[in-house]
CSV table of C-alpha atoms and ligand atoms in Angstrom, one decimal:
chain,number,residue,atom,x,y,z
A,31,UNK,CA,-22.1,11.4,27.8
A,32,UNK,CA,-25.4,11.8,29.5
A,33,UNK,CA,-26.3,9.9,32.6
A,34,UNK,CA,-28.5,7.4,31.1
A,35,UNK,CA,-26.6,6.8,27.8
A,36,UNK,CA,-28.4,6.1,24.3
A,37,UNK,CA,-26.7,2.6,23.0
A,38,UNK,CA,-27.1,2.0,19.1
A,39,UNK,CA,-26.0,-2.1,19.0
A,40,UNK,CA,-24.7,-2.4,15.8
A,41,UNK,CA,-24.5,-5.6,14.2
A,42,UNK,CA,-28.1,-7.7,15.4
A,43,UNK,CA,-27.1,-10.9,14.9
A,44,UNK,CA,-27.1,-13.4,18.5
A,45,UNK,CA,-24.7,-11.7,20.3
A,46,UNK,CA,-25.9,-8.5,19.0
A,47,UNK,CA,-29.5,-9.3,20.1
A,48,UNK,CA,-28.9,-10.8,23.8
A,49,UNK,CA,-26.8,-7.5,24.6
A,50,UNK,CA,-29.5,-5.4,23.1
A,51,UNK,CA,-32.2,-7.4,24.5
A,52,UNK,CA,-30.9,-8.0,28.3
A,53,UNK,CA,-29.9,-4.2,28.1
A,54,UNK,CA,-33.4,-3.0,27.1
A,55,UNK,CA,-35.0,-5.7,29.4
A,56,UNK,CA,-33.1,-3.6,32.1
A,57,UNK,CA,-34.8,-0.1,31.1
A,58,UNK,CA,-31.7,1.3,28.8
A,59,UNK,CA,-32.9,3.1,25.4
A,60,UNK,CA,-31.1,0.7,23.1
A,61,UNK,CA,-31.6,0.7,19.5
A,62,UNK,CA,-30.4,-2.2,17.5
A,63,UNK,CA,-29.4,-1.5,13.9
A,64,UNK,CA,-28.7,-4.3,11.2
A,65,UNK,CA,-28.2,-4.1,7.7
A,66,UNK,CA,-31.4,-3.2,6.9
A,67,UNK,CA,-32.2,-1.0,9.4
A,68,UNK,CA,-33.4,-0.9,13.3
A,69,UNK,CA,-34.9,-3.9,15.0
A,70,UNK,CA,-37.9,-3.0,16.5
A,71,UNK,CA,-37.9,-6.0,19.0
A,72,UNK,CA,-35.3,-9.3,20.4
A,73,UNK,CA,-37.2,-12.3,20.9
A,74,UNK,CA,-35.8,-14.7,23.8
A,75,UNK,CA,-36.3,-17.9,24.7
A,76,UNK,CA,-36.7,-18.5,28.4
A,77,UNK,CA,-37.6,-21.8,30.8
A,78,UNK,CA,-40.7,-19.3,31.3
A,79,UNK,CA,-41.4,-19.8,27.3
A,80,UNK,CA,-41.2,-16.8,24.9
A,81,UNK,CA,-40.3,-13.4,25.8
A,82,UNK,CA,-40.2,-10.4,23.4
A,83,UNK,CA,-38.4,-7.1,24.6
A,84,UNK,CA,-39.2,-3.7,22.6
A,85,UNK,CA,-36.2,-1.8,21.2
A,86,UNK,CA,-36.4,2.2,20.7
A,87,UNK,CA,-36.7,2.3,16.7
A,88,UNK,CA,-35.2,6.1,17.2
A,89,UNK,CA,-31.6,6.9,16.7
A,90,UNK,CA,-30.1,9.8,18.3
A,91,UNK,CA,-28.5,12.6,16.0
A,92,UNK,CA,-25.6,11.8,17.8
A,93,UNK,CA,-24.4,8.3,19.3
A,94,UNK,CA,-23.6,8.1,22.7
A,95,UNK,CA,-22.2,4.9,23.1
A,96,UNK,CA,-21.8,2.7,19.8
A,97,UNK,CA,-21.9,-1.3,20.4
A,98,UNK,CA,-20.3,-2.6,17.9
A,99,UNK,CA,-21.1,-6.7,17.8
A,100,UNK,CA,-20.9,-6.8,13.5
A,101,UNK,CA,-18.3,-9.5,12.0
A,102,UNK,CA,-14.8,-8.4,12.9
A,103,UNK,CA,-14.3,-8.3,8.7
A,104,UNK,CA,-17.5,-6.0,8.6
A,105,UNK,CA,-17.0,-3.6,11.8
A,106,UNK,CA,-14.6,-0.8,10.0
A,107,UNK,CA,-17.0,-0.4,7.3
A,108,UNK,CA,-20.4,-0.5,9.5
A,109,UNK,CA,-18.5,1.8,11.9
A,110,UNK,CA,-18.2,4.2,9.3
A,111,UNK,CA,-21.1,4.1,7.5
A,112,UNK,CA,-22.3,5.6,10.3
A,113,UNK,CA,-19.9,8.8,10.6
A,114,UNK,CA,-22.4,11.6,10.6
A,115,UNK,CA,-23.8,9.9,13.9
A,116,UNK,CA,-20.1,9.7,15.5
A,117,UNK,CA,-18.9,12.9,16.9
A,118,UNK,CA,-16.2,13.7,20.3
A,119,UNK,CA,-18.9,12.8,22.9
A,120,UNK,CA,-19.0,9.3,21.3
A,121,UNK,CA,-17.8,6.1,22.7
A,122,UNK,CA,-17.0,3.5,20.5
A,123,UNK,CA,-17.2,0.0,22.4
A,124,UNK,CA,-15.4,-2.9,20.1
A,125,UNK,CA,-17.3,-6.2,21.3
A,126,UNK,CA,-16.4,-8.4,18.3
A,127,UNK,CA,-14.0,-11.9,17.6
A,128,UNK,CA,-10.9,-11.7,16.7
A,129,UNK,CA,-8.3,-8.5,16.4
A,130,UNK,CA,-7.3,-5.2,13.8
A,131,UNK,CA,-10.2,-3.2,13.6
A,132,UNK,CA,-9.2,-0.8,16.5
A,133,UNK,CA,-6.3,0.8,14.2
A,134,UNK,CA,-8.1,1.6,11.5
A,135,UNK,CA,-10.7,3.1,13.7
A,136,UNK,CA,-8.9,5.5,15.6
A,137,UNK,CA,-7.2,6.8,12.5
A,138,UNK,CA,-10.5,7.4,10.9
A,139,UNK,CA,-12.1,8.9,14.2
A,140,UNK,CA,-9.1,10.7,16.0
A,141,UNK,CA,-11.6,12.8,18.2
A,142,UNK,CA,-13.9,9.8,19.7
A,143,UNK,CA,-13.2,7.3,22.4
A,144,UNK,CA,-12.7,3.7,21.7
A,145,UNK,CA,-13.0,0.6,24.0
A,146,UNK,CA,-12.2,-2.8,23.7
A,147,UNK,CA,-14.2,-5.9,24.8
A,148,UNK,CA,-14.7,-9.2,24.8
A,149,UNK,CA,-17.8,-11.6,25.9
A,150,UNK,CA,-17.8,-15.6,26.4
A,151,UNK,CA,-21.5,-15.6,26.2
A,152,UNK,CA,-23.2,-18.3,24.4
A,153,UNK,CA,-26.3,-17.0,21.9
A,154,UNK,CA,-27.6,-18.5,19.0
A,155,UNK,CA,-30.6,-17.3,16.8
A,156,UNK,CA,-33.1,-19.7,15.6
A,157,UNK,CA,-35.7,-19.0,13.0
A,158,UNK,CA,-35.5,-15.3,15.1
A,159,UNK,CA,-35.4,-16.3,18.4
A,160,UNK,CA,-32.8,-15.9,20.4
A,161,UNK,CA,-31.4,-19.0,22.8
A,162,UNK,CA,-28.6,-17.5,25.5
A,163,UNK,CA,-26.7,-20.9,25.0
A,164,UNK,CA,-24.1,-20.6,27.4
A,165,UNK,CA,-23.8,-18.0,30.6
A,166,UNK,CA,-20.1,-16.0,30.2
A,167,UNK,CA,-18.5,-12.7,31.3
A,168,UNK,CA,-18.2,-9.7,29.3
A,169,UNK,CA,-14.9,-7.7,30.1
A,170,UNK,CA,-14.8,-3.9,28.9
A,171,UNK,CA,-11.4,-1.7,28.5
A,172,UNK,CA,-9.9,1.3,27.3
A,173,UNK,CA,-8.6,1.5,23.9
A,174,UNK,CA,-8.3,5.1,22.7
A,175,UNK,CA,-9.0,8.7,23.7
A,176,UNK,CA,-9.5,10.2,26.6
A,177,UNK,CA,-10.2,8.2,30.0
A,178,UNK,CA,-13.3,8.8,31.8
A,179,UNK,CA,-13.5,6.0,34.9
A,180,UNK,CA,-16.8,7.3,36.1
A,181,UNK,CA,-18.6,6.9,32.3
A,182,UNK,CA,-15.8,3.4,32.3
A,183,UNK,CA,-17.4,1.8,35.5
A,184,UNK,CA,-20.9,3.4,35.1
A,185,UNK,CA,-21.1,1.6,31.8
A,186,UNK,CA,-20.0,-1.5,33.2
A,187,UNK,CA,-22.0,-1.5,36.0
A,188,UNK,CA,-24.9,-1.4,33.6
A,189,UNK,CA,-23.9,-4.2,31.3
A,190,UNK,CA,-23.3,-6.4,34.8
A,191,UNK,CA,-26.8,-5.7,35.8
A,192,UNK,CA,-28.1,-6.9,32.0
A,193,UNK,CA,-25.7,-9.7,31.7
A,194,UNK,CA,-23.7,-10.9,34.5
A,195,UNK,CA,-20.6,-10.3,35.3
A,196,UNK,CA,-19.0,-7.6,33.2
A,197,UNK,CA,-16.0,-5.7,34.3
A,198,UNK,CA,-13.9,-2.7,33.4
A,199,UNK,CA,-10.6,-4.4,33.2
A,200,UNK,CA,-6.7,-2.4,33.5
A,201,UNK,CA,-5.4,-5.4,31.2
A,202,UNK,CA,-7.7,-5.3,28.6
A,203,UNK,CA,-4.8,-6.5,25.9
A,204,UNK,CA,-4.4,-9.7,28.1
A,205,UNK,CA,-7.9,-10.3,27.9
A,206,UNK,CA,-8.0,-9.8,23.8
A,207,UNK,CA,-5.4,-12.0,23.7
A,208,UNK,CA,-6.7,-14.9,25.2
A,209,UNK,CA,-9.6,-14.9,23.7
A,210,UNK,CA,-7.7,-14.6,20.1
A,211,UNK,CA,-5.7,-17.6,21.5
A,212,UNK,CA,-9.4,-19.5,22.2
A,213,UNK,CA,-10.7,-18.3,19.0
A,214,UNK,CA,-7.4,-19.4,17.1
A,215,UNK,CA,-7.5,-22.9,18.2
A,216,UNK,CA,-10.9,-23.8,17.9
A,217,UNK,CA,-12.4,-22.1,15.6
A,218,UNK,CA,-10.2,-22.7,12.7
A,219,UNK,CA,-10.0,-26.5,14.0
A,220,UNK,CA,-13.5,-27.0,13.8
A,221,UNK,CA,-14.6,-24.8,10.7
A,222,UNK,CA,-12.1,-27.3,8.2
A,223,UNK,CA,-13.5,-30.8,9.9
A,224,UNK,CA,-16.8,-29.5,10.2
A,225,UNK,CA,-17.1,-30.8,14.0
A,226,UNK,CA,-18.1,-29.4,17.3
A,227,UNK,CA,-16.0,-28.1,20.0
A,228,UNK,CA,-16.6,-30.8,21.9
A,229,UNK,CA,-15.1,-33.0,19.3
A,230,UNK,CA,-11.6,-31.2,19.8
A,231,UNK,CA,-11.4,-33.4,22.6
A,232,UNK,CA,-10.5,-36.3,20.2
A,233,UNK,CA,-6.5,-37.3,20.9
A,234,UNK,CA,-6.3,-37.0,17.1
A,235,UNK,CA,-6.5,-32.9,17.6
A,236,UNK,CA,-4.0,-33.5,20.9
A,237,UNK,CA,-0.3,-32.8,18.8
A,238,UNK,CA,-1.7,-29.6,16.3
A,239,UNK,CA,-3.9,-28.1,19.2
A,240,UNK,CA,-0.2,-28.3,21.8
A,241,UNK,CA,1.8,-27.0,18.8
A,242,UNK,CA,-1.0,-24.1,18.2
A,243,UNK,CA,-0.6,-23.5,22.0
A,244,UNK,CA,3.0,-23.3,21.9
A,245,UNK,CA,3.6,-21.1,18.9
A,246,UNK,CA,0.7,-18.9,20.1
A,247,UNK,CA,2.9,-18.5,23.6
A,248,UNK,CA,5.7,-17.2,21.8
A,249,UNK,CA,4.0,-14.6,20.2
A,250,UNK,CA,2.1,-13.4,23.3
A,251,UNK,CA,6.0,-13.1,24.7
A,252,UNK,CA,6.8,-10.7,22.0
A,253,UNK,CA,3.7,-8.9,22.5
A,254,UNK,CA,4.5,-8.3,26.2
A,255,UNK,CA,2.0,-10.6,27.3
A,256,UNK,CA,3.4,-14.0,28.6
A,257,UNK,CA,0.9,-16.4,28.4
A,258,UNK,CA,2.7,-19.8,29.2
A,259,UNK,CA,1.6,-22.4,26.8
A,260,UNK,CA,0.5,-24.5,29.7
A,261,UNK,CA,-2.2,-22.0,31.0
A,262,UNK,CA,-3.2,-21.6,27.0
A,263,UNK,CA,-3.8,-25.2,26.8
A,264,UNK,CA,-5.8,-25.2,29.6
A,265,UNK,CA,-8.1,-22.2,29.1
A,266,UNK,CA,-8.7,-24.0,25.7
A,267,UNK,CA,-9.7,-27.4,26.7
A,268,UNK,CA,-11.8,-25.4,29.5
A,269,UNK,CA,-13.7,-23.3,26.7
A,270,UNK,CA,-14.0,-26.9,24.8
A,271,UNK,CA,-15.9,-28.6,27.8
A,272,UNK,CA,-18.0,-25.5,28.4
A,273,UNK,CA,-19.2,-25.6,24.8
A,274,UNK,CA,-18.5,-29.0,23.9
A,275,UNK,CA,-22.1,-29.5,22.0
A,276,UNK,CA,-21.5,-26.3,20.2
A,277,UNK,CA,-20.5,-24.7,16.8
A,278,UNK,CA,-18.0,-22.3,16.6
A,279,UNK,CA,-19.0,-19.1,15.4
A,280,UNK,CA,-16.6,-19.9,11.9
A,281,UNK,CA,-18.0,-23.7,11.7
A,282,UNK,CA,-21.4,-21.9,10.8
A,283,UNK,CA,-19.5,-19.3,8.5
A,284,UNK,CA,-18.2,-22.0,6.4
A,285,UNK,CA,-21.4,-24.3,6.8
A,286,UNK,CA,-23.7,-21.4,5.7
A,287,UNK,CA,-20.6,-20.8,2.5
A,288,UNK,CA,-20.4,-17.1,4.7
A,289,UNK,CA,-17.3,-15.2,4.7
A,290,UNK,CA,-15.1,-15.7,7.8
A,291,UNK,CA,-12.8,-14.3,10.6
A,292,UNK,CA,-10.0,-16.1,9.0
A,293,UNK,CA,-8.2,-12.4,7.9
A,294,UNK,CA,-9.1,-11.2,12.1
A,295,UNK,CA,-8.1,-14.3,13.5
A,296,UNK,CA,-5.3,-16.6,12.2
A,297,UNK,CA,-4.4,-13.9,9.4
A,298,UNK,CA,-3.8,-11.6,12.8
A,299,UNK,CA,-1.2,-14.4,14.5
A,300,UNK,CA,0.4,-14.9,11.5
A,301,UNK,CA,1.2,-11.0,10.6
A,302,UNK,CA,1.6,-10.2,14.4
A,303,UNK,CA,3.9,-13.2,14.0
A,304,UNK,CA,5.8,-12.5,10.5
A,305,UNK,CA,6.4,-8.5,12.3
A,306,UNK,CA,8.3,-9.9,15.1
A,307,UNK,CA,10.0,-12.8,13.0
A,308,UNK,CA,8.6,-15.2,15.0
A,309,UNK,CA,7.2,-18.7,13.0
A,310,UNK,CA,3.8,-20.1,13.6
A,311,UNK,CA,3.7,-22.8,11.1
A,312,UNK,CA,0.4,-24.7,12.3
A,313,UNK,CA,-1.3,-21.2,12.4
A,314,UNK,CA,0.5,-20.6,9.2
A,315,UNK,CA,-0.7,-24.1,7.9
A,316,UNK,CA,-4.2,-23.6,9.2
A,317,UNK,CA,-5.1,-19.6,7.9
A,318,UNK,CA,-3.6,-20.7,4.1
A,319,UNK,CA,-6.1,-23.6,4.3
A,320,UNK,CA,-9.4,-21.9,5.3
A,321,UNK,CA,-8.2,-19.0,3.1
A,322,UNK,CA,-7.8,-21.6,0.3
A,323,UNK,CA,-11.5,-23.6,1.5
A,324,UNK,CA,-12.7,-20.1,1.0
A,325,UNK,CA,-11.8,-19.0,-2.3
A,326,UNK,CA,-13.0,-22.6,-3.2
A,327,UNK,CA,-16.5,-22.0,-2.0
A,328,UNK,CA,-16.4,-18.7,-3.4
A,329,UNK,CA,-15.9,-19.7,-6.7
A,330,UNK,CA,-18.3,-22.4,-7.1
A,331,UNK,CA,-20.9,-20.3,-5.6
A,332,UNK,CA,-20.1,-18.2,-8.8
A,333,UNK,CA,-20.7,-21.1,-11.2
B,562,KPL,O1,-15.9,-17.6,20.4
B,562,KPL,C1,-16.2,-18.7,20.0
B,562,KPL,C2,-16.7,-18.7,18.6
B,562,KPL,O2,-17.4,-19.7,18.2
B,562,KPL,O3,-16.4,-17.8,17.8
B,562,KPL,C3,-15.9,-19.9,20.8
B,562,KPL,C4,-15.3,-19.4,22.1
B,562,KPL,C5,-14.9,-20.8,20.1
B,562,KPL,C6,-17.1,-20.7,21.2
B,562,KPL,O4,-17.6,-21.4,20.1
């Protein structure tokens, strides 16, 4: 990978844009690719007023480093439609909800390395312009292929000058897993009542969010992660306050009648769960309902 990398975002919608944006605004070439093609520009909205940031429109013939901020559902797919771009000196960087896509991935592109990430930023695109909601941390990690810490920490150091803090993190899996606990609470939660996060706070969500917390421990046990229900309770109610006036990313999805993360997030727990004989009946009870809401909406939207 050359010093200053080329970064294709893939996937441009709000958390696509803010890391394209902040990393262009920085001086990186950054192209941003969505389904119909690249982006030429990201469009913030700052206390200063407007600010529009140009994106490269050129792609290299050969990616060096491959953002990947699609739809969990839609990143295998977009991942490979772009496999005559994706060659050894490629890095793959997974930055999308919920879990499963890294699998399929390195089967499909043994030669490549792969890492994993997670971001607790806020964004939310309005009419095209982008609002950074809600200041977070991005941590990065290794996933697959070989281990370079000098490309590792340079490309971290570069994302923590765009969008502060981001780190390189050793337990990457720890990382994934709490936010996959986050994202199994309260985005199922508030997709089927149609509520914000801050609503959660309501003692009528109290019993099925401590039972999620508890069932979700037990699995992270099993996974070789110990993640004491206690601290998961916790780090949930925390990410309510911090984005109590906000929709989840699945709330919109089901608003909007858009497919969701059901399959990457609850369907994850409950197979993780159902491999290691482990029952999760209120994730159980939760991923048959959305997946039922679903199917619903799909099938009037047919009519
Ligand atoms: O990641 C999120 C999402 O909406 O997908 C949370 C953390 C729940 C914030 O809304």
């Amino acid at each position: 990978m050359p010093v200053n990398p080329h970064i294709t975002v893939l996937g441009m919608g709000a958390l696509g844009q803010l890391y394209a944006g902040s990393l262009a605004k920085l001086g990186a070439q950054v192209t941003g690719l969505s389904r119909a093609g690249t982006v030429e520009s990201v469009s913030f909205m700052t206390p200063q007023g407007l600010q529009k940031v140009a994106l490269s429109t050129e792609l290299p013939e050969l990616y060096d480093i491959l953002l990947v901020t699609t739809k969990a559902y839609q990143a295998v797919d977009a991942v490979q439609s772009h496999a005559r771009a994706i060659g050894p000196s490629t890095t793959i960087v997974l930055l999308h909800n919920g879990m499963g896509t890294l699998a399929p991935l390195k089967k499909r592109f043994p030669d490549c390395t792969i890492w994993l990430g997670t971001s607790s930023h806020g964004a939310l695109l309005e009419h095209g312009i982008l609002k950074h909601t809600g200041a977070g941390e991005t941590w990065l990690g290794f996933g697959y292929g070989d281990r370079n810490s000098e490309q590792e920490s340079a490309f971290a150091e570069l994302l923590n000058q765009a969008l502060t803090p981001c780190q390189f993190s050793d337990s990457i899996n720890h990382k994934l897993w709490l936010k996959l606990a986050i994202n199994s609470v309260i985005n199922p939660l508030t997709a089927l009542h149609q509520c914000r996060n801050g609503d959660l706070n309501s003692q009528r969500f109290a019993p099925q969010i401590q039972a999620l917390c508890e069932e979700f421990s037990l699995l992270s046990l099993a996974e070789g992660l110990d993640l004491s229900p206690e601290f998961i309770q916790q780090t949930v109610y925390q990410v309510i306050d911090k984005t109590a006036a906000n929709y989840s990313s699945m709330n919109r999805d089901i608003s909007a009648r858009r497919p969701t993360e059901n399959n990457q997030i609850s369907g994850y727990v409950v197979s993780r769960a159902a491999h290691f004989g482990i029952a999760v009946p209120t994730h159980s009870k939760l991923f048959e309902t959305l997946c039922r809401l679903e199917r619903r909406q799909n099938s009037t939207s047919l009519l």
